[in-house]
CSV table of C-alpha atoms and ligand atoms in Angstrom, one decimal:
chain,number,residue,atom,x,y,z
A,202,MET,CA,-10.3,16.5,27.7
A,203,PRO,CA,-6.8,15.3,28.2
A,204,THR,CA,-4.7,17.9,29.9
A,205,SER,CA,-1.2,16.3,29.0
A,206,GLU,CA,0.6,14.4,26.3
A,207,PHE,CA,0.8,11.6,28.7
A,208,GLN,CA,-3.0,11.5,29.4
A,209,LEU,CA,-3.5,11.6,25.5
A,210,ILE,CA,-1.3,8.8,25.0
A,211,ASP,CA,-2.9,6.7,27.9
A,212,LEU,CA,-6.4,7.5,26.5
A,213,TYR,CA,-5.9,6.7,22.9
A,214,PHE,CA,-2.8,4.9,22.2
A,215,SER,CA,-2.0,2.5,25.0
A,216,ARG,CA,-4.5,-0.3,24.1
A,217,LEU,CA,-4.9,-0.2,20.2
A,218,GLY,CA,-5.2,-3.0,18.0
A,219,ALA,CA,-4.6,-6.7,18.9
A,220,VAL,CA,-3.1,-7.9,22.1
A,221,ARG,CA,-0.3,-10.1,21.0
A,222,ALA,CA,1.7,-12.7,23.0
A,223,ASP,CA,5.0,-11.7,21.3
A,224,VAL,CA,4.8,-8.2,22.8
A,225,LEU,CA,6.6,-8.5,26.1
A,226,LEU,CA,6.3,-4.7,26.8
A,227,GLY,CA,4.1,-2.3,24.8
A,228,VAL,CA,3.3,1.3,25.1
A,229,GLY,CA,4.5,3.1,28.3
A,230,ASP,CA,8.2,2.6,28.7
A,231,ASP,CA,11.3,4.0,26.8
A,232,CYS,CA,11.2,1.2,24.4
A,233,ALA,CA,8.8,-1.7,23.5
A,234,LEU,CA,10.2,-5.2,24.1
A,235,LEU,CA,9.1,-7.6,21.2
A,236,GLN,CA,9.9,-11.2,20.6
A,237,VAL,CA,10.8,-12.2,16.9
A,238,PRO,CA,9.7,-15.9,16.4
A,239,VAL,CA,12.6,-18.2,16.1
A,240,GLY,CA,13.7,-18.7,12.5
A,241,LYS,CA,12.0,-15.8,11.1
A,242,GLN,CA,13.4,-12.5,9.7
A,243,LEU,CA,12.2,-9.1,10.8
A,244,ALA,CA,10.6,-6.9,7.8
A,245,VAL,CA,10.5,-3.3,8.8
A,246,SER,CA,9.1,-0.2,6.8
A,247,ILE,CA,8.0,3.3,7.5
A,248,ASP,CA,5.7,5.8,5.7
A,249,THR,CA,4.9,9.4,6.3
A,250,LEU,CA,1.8,11.1,5.4
A,251,VAL,CA,2.0,15.0,5.3
A,252,GLU,CA,-1.1,17.2,5.1
A,253,GLY,CA,-1.2,19.0,1.8
A,254,THR,CA,1.2,16.7,0.3
A,255,HIS,CA,-0.4,13.3,0.7
A,256,PHE,CA,-3.9,14.0,1.6
A,257,PHE,CA,-6.1,17.2,1.4
A,258,PRO,CA,-6.4,19.4,4.4
A,259,GLY,CA,-9.7,18.6,6.4
A,260,VAL,CA,-9.9,15.0,5.0
A,261,ASP,CA,-12.0,12.6,7.0
A,262,ALA,CA,-10.0,11.5,10.0
A,263,GLU,CA,-11.2,7.9,10.1
A,264,SER,CA,-10.2,7.4,6.5
A,265,LEU,CA,-6.8,8.9,7.3
A,266,GLY,CA,-6.3,6.5,10.3
A,267,HIS,CA,-7.2,3.6,8.0
A,268,LYS,CA,-4.9,4.8,5.1
A,269,SER,CA,-2.0,5.6,7.1
A,270,LEU,CA,-1.8,2.0,8.4
A,271,ALA,CA,-3.0,0.5,5.0
A,272,VAL,CA,-0.1,2.0,3.0
A,273,ASN,CA,2.3,0.5,5.4
A,274,LEU,CA,0.7,-2.9,5.5
A,275,SER,CA,0.8,-2.8,1.8
A,276,ASP,CA,4.7,-2.5,2.1
A,277,LEU,CA,4.6,-5.6,4.2
A,278,ALA,CA,2.4,-7.4,1.9
A,279,ALA,CA,4.8,-6.4,-0.9
A,280,MET,CA,7.7,-8.1,0.9
A,281,GLY,CA,5.6,-11.2,1.7
A,282,ALA,CA,5.8,-10.4,5.3
A,283,GLU,CA,3.1,-11.3,8.0
A,284,PRO,CA,2.3,-8.2,9.9
A,285,ALA,CA,2.8,-8.0,13.7
A,286,TRP,CA,3.7,-4.8,15.3
A,287,VAL,CA,3.2,-1.0,14.5
A,288,THR,CA,4.5,2.4,15.9
A,289,LEU,CA,2.9,5.7,15.3
A,290,ALA,CA,4.5,9.1,15.4
A,291,LEU,CA,1.9,11.8,15.3
A,292,THR,CA,2.3,15.4,14.9
A,293,LEU,CA,-1.0,17.3,15.7
A,294,PRO,CA,-1.6,21.0,15.4
A,295,ARG,CA,-4.0,20.9,18.4
A,296,VAL,CA,-5.8,18.4,20.7
A,297,ASP,CA,-9.1,17.8,18.8
A,298,GLU,CA,-10.6,14.7,20.6
A,299,VAL,CA,-13.2,14.2,17.9
A,300,TRP,CA,-10.5,14.0,15.4
A,301,ILE,CA,-8.2,11.9,17.3
A,302,GLU,CA,-11.0,9.3,18.2
A,303,ALA,CA,-12.0,9.1,14.5
A,304,PHE,CA,-8.4,8.5,13.5
A,305,CYS,CA,-8.0,5.9,16.0
A,306,ARG,CA,-11.1,4.2,15.0
A,307,GLY,CA,-9.8,3.9,11.4
A,308,PHE,CA,-6.4,2.8,12.4
A,309,ALA,CA,-7.6,0.3,15.0
A,310,GLY,CA,-10.2,-1.2,12.7
A,311,LEU,CA,-7.4,-2.3,10.4
A,312,ALA,CA,-5.0,-3.1,13.0
A,313,THR,CA,-7.4,-5.6,14.8
A,314,ARG,CA,-8.3,-7.2,11.4
A,315,TYR,CA,-4.9,-7.9,10.7
A,316,GLN,CA,-3.8,-8.9,14.3
A,317,ILE,CA,-1.4,-6.0,14.7
A,318,GLN,CA,-0.6,-4.4,18.0
A,319,LEU,CA,0.5,-0.7,18.5
A,320,VAL,CA,3.6,-1.0,20.6
A,321,GLY,CA,4.9,2.6,20.8
A,322,GLY,CA,5.2,5.9,19.1
A,323,ASP,CA,5.6,9.6,19.7
A,324,THR,CA,3.1,12.4,20.1
A,325,THR,CA,4.2,16.1,19.2
A,326,ARG,CA,2.5,19.4,18.3
A,327,GLY,CA,3.1,20.9,14.9
A,328,PRO,CA,1.7,20.6,11.3
A,329,LEU,CA,-0.4,17.6,10.9
A,330,SER,CA,1.9,14.7,10.0
A,331,ILE,CA,1.6,10.9,10.5
A,332,SER,CA,4.5,8.6,10.4
A,333,VAL,CA,3.7,4.8,10.8
A,334,GLN,CA,6.3,2.1,11.0
A,335,VAL,CA,5.3,-1.6,10.6
A,336,HIS,CA,7.0,-4.8,11.5
A,337,GLY,CA,6.5,-8.3,10.2
A,338,PHE,CA,7.8,-11.6,9.8
A,339,VAL,CA,9.2,-13.3,6.9
A,340,ASP,CA,10.8,-16.8,6.4
A,341,PRO,CA,14.4,-16.6,5.3
A,342,ASP,CA,14.6,-16.8,1.4
A,343,LYS,CA,10.8,-16.3,1.1
A,344,ALA,CA,10.8,-12.4,1.0
A,345,LEU,CA,9.4,-10.9,-2.2
A,346,ARG,CA,12.5,-8.8,-3.2
A,347,ARG,CA,12.7,-6.4,-6.1
A,348,ASP,CA,15.9,-7.7,-7.4
A,349,ARG,CA,15.0,-11.4,-8.4
A,350,ALA,CA,13.1,-11.1,-11.5
A,351,LYS,CA,14.3,-13.2,-14.5
A,352,ALA,CA,13.5,-13.1,-18.2
A,353,GLY,CA,10.7,-15.4,-18.9
A,354,ASP,CA,8.9,-14.8,-15.5
A,355,LEU,CA,5.4,-13.7,-15.5
A,356,VAL,CA,3.9,-10.4,-14.2
A,357,TYR,CA,0.7,-10.5,-12.3
A,358,VAL,CA,-1.4,-7.6,-10.7
A,359,THR,CA,-4.1,-7.9,-7.9
A,360,GLY,CA,-7.4,-6.1,-8.1
A,361,THR,CA,-8.1,-3.3,-10.8
A,362,LEU,CA,-5.7,-0.3,-11.5
A,363,GLY,CA,-6.4,3.3,-11.9
A,364,ASP,CA,-9.4,3.6,-9.4
A,365,ALA,CA,-7.5,5.9,-7.0
A,366,GLY,CA,-6.1,7.9,-9.8
A,367,LEU,CA,-9.5,8.5,-11.3
A,368,ALA,CA,-10.8,9.6,-7.9
A,369,LEU,CA,-8.1,12.2,-7.7
A,370,LEU,CA,-8.6,13.4,-11.1
A,371,THR,CA,-12.3,13.7,-10.4
A,372,ALA,CA,-11.6,15.9,-7.4
A,373,GLN,CA,-9.2,17.8,-9.2
A,374,SER,CA,-10.4,18.3,-12.7
A,375,GLY,CA,-14.3,18.1,-12.4
A,376,TYR,CA,-14.2,14.9,-14.3
A,377,ASN,CA,-17.7,13.2,-13.7
A,378,PRO,CA,-17.6,9.4,-13.0
A,379,GLY,CA,-21.5,9.4,-12.8
A,380,ASN,CA,-22.8,7.0,-10.2
A,381,GLN,CA,-19.3,5.6,-9.5
A,382,SER,CA,-17.9,8.4,-7.4
A,383,VAL,CA,-18.4,6.6,-4.1
A,384,PHE,CA,-16.7,3.5,-5.2
A,385,LEU,CA,-13.8,5.6,-6.6
A,386,GLN,CA,-13.4,7.6,-3.6
A,387,GLN,CA,-13.5,4.5,-1.4
A,388,ARG,CA,-10.6,3.1,-3.4
A,389,LEU,CA,-8.5,6.3,-2.9
A,390,ASP,CA,-9.4,6.7,0.9
A,391,ARG,CA,-9.7,3.1,2.0
A,392,PRO,CA,-7.2,1.0,0.2
A,393,GLU,CA,-7.3,-2.6,1.2
A,394,PRO,CA,-3.7,-4.0,1.6
A,395,ARG,CA,-3.3,-7.2,-0.1
A,396,VAL,CA,-1.8,-9.0,2.9
A,397,ALA,CA,-3.8,-12.2,2.4
A,398,VAL,CA,-2.9,-12.4,-1.4
A,399,ALA,CA,0.8,-12.0,-0.6
A,400,GLN,CA,0.6,-14.6,2.2
A,401,ALA,CA,-1.0,-17.2,-0.1
A,402,LEU,CA,1.4,-16.6,-3.0
A,403,CYS,CA,4.6,-16.3,-0.8
A,404,GLY,CA,6.1,-19.7,-1.8
A,405,LEU,CA,5.1,-19.2,-5.5
A,406,ALA,CA,6.0,-15.5,-6.4
A,407,THR,CA,9.7,-14.6,-6.2
A,408,GLY,CA,9.2,-10.8,-6.2
A,409,ALA,CA,6.7,-8.1,-5.7
A,410,ILE,CA,6.1,-4.4,-5.3
A,411,ASP,CA,3.0,-2.6,-4.3
A,412,ILE,CA,1.6,0.0,-6.7
A,413,SER,CA,1.7,3.2,-4.8
A,414,ASP,CA,3.4,5.5,-7.5
A,415,GLY,CA,1.7,3.9,-10.6
A,416,LEU,CA,2.3,0.5,-12.3
A,417,LEU,CA,5.0,1.7,-14.8
A,418,SER,CA,7.0,3.5,-12.1
A,419,ASP,CA,6.8,0.7,-9.6
A,420,LEU,CA,7.3,-2.1,-12.1
A,421,GLY,CA,10.1,-0.2,-13.4
A,422,HIS,CA,11.9,-0.4,-10.0
A,423,ILE,CA,11.7,-4.2,-10.3
A,424,CYS,CA,13.1,-3.9,-13.8
A,425,ASP,CA,15.9,-1.7,-12.6
A,426,LYS,CA,16.9,-3.6,-9.6
A,427,SER,CA,16.7,-7.0,-11.5
A,428,ARG,CA,18.5,-5.5,-14.6
A,429,VAL,CA,15.6,-6.8,-16.9
A,430,GLY,CA,12.9,-5.4,-19.0
A,431,THR,CA,9.1,-6.1,-19.3
A,432,VAL,CA,6.6,-6.4,-21.9
A,433,LEU,CA,3.2,-5.4,-20.9
A,434,GLN,CA,-0.1,-6.3,-22.8
A,435,GLN,CA,-2.1,-3.2,-22.4
A,436,ALA,CA,-5.5,-5.0,-23.0
A,437,ALA,CA,-4.7,-7.3,-20.1
A,438,ILE,CA,-4.5,-4.4,-17.5
A,439,PRO,CA,-7.5,-5.1,-15.1
A,440,LEU,CA,-9.9,-2.2,-15.1
A,441,SER,CA,-13.0,-1.3,-13.1
A,442,ASP,CA,-16.1,-0.2,-15.0
A,443,PRO,CA,-15.5,3.5,-14.3
A,444,VAL,CA,-11.9,3.4,-15.5
A,445,THR,CA,-13.2,1.5,-18.7
A,446,ASP,CA,-15.8,4.2,-19.2
A,447,TYR,CA,-13.1,6.9,-18.6
A,448,LEU,CA,-10.8,5.3,-21.1
A,449,ARG,CA,-13.6,5.0,-23.7
A,450,ALA,CA,-14.4,8.7,-23.3
A,451,THR,CA,-10.7,10.0,-23.2
A,452,GLY,CA,-8.2,7.3,-24.4
A,453,ASP,CA,-6.0,8.3,-21.5
A,454,TRP,CA,-4.2,5.3,-20.6
A,455,SER,CA,-2.0,7.3,-18.0
A,456,ILE,CA,-4.7,6.7,-15.4
A,457,PRO,CA,-4.4,2.9,-15.1
A,458,LEU,CA,-0.7,2.8,-16.3
A,459,ALA,CA,0.8,5.6,-14.3
A,460,ALA,CA,-1.5,7.0,-11.5
A,461,GLY,CA,-0.7,6.0,-8.1
A,462,ASP,CA,-2.4,5.2,-4.8
A,463,ASP,CA,-4.2,1.9,-5.8
A,464,TYR,CA,-2.1,-0.1,-3.4
A,465,GLU,CA,-2.5,-3.2,-5.5
A,466,LEU,CA,0.3,-5.8,-5.7
A,467,CYS,CA,2.5,-6.5,-9.0
A,468,LEU,CA,3.9,-9.9,-8.6
A,469,ILE,CA,6.6,-11.7,-10.5
A,470,VAL,CA,6.2,-15.4,-10.8
A,471,PRO,CA,8.2,-18.1,-12.7
A,472,ALA,CA,6.7,-19.4,-15.8
A,473,ASP,CA,6.7,-23.0,-14.7
A,474,ARG,CA,4.6,-22.2,-11.5
A,475,ARG,CA,1.8,-20.6,-13.5
A,476,GLN,CA,-0.7,-23.5,-13.2
A,477,GLN,CA,0.0,-23.8,-9.4
A,478,LEU,CA,-0.3,-19.9,-8.9
A,479,GLU,CA,-3.7,-19.9,-10.9
A,480,ALA,CA,-5.1,-22.7,-8.8
A,481,VAL,CA,-4.3,-20.8,-5.6
A,482,ALA,CA,-5.7,-17.7,-7.2
A,483,GLN,CA,-9.0,-19.3,-7.4
A,484,THR,CA,-9.1,-19.5,-3.6
A,485,LEU,CA,-8.6,-15.7,-3.2
A,486,ASP,CA,-11.2,-13.0,-3.0
A,487,VAL,CA,-9.0,-10.7,-5.2
A,488,PRO,CA,-8.8,-11.2,-8.8
A,489,LEU,CA,-5.2,-11.7,-10.1
A,490,SER,CA,-4.4,-10.9,-13.8
A,491,LEU,CA,-1.4,-11.9,-16.0
A,492,ILE,CA,-0.4,-8.7,-17.6
A,493,GLY,CA,3.1,-9.3,-19.0
A,494,GLU,CA,6.4,-11.0,-19.1
A,495,ILE,CA,9.9,-10.1,-17.8
A,496,GLU,CA,12.4,-10.1,-20.7
A,497,ALA,CA,16.1,-9.4,-21.2
A,498,GLY,CA,17.1,-5.8,-21.6
A,499,ASN,CA,15.6,-2.9,-19.7
A,500,GLY,CA,12.6,-0.5,-19.5
A,501,ILE,CA,9.0,-1.4,-20.0
A,502,ARG,CA,7.4,-1.9,-23.4
A,503,CYS,CA,3.6,-1.7,-23.5
A,504,LEU,CA,1.9,-3.3,-26.5
A,505,ASP,CA,-1.8,-2.6,-27.7
A,506,ASP,CA,-4.2,-5.3,-29.0
A,507,ALA,CA,-2.4,-5.4,-32.4
A,508,GLY,CA,1.0,-5.9,-30.8
A,509,HIS,CA,2.0,-2.3,-31.5
A,510,PRO,CA,3.9,-0.4,-29.0
A,511,VAL,CA,2.1,2.3,-27.3
A,512,ALA,CA,3.7,5.6,-25.9
A,513,VAL,CA,4.4,5.0,-22.3
A,514,ALA,CA,2.3,7.7,-20.5
A,515,ARG,CA,4.2,9.3,-17.6
A,516,GLU,CA,6.2,8.5,-14.7
A,517,GLY,CA,5.1,8.0,-11.1
A,518,TYR,CA,5.1,10.7,-8.5
A,519,ASP,CA,8.4,11.9,-7.4
A,520,HIS,CA,8.6,14.3,-4.3
A,521,PHE,CA,11.9,15.7,-5.4
A,522,ARG,CA,11.6,15.8,-9.2
A,523,LYS,CA,12.4,19.3,-10.6
A,524,PRO,CA,9.4,20.9,-12.3
B,593,ADP,P1,9.9,9.3,25.6
B,593,ADP,O1,10.0,10.7,26.3
B,593,ADP,O2,10.7,8.3,26.3
B,593,ADP,O3,10.2,9.4,24.1
B,593,ADP,P2,7.2,9.6,25.2
B,593,ADP,O4,6.6,10.4,26.2
B,593,ADP,O5,7.3,10.2,23.8
B,593,ADP,O6,8.4,8.8,25.8
B,593,ADP,O7,6.2,8.3,25.1
B,593,ADP,C1,5.8,7.5,26.3
B,593,ADP,C2,5.2,6.3,25.8
B,593,ADP,O8,4.1,6.3,25.0
B,593,ADP,C3,6.3,5.5,25.1
B,593,ADP,O9,6.2,4.1,25.3
B,593,ADP,C4,5.8,5.8,23.6
B,593,ADP,O10,6.4,4.7,22.7
B,593,ADP,C5,4.5,5.9,23.8
B,593,ADP,N1,3.7,6.6,22.7
B,593,ADP,C6,3.9,8.1,22.5
B,593,ADP,N2,3.1,8.5,21.6
B,593,ADP,C7,2.5,7.5,21.0
B,593,ADP,C8,1.6,7.2,20.0
B,593,ADP,N3,1.1,8.3,19.3
B,593,ADP,N4,1.3,5.9,19.8
B,593,ADP,C9,1.7,4.9,20.4
B,593,ADP,N5,2.6,5.1,21.5
B,593,ADP,C10,2.9,6.3,21.8
B,594,MG,MG1,9.0,10.5,22.6
């Protein structure tokens, strides 16, 4: 049982993830010393998960370790950055070694897989909260920014949409997804950051966002920042079997269009790169679906099979929206 904060850090956080040559000094001093490769830009992002807001109290610690890093890697992917380093600020109500060990297992599994090293952090006592900051490298002018979409560009998404939202709905409303509940729960608890896809498409896509708050909300950010609109083909939205079943039963498109937590990527690609993009897509192990097109104007129009506009379901999650 560690008797001090320093023993805790030494035991669990001093050697976590990959061992990288560009870490000149890692955990243990006042700062980490890190070497950015010559000619690269540093991409930095932080996300906080708070118990009761972002996850249910008592959620599996290993999943939480995975997810707290995964959501950050998803931001690096959405910028087209190659992951390198991570810092972790952990606020714990008590020293529960079983919990910490499981958390570190989930965190380290993903960190090792993506060659990321934990290089520093902070450990404090208080209500459970996890802040993770990631650092990655991007070539100048290759970053997948939100403000570069142009009328005529194509809109793609990775994977399938609505799975995490349906998992949440299942937990909250008693909807029964039959034998698909394990798959859905996995999609909510263990999102797979689309780092490899983003790296492969970096020279082809000009913009991207990760779908954390729902497709309409997140794609809406690209539209706003780029001062453009989008026309979406609802029938082209990629769906898993349980979400297809749910839609057949309820007609509720808000799950794939507006529910968050999938951490798939929405990518913007100039139309003249379509063939090139689809050739690269063949080599990836995640499906890429063409779902719409950027157009002049603003906002998102969603069309059904017959080309009629469908009512846009609802907006993404906003922590500060007034009820
Ligand atoms: P300081 O008092 O200078 O802020 P700390 O006592 O907070 O230093 O941390 C000591 C060392 O341990 C630092 O290098 C810090 O980055 C690292 N550290 C503390 N907590 C964590 C953590 N949860 N994960 C990774 N490194 C940590
Ligand atoms: Mg500190």
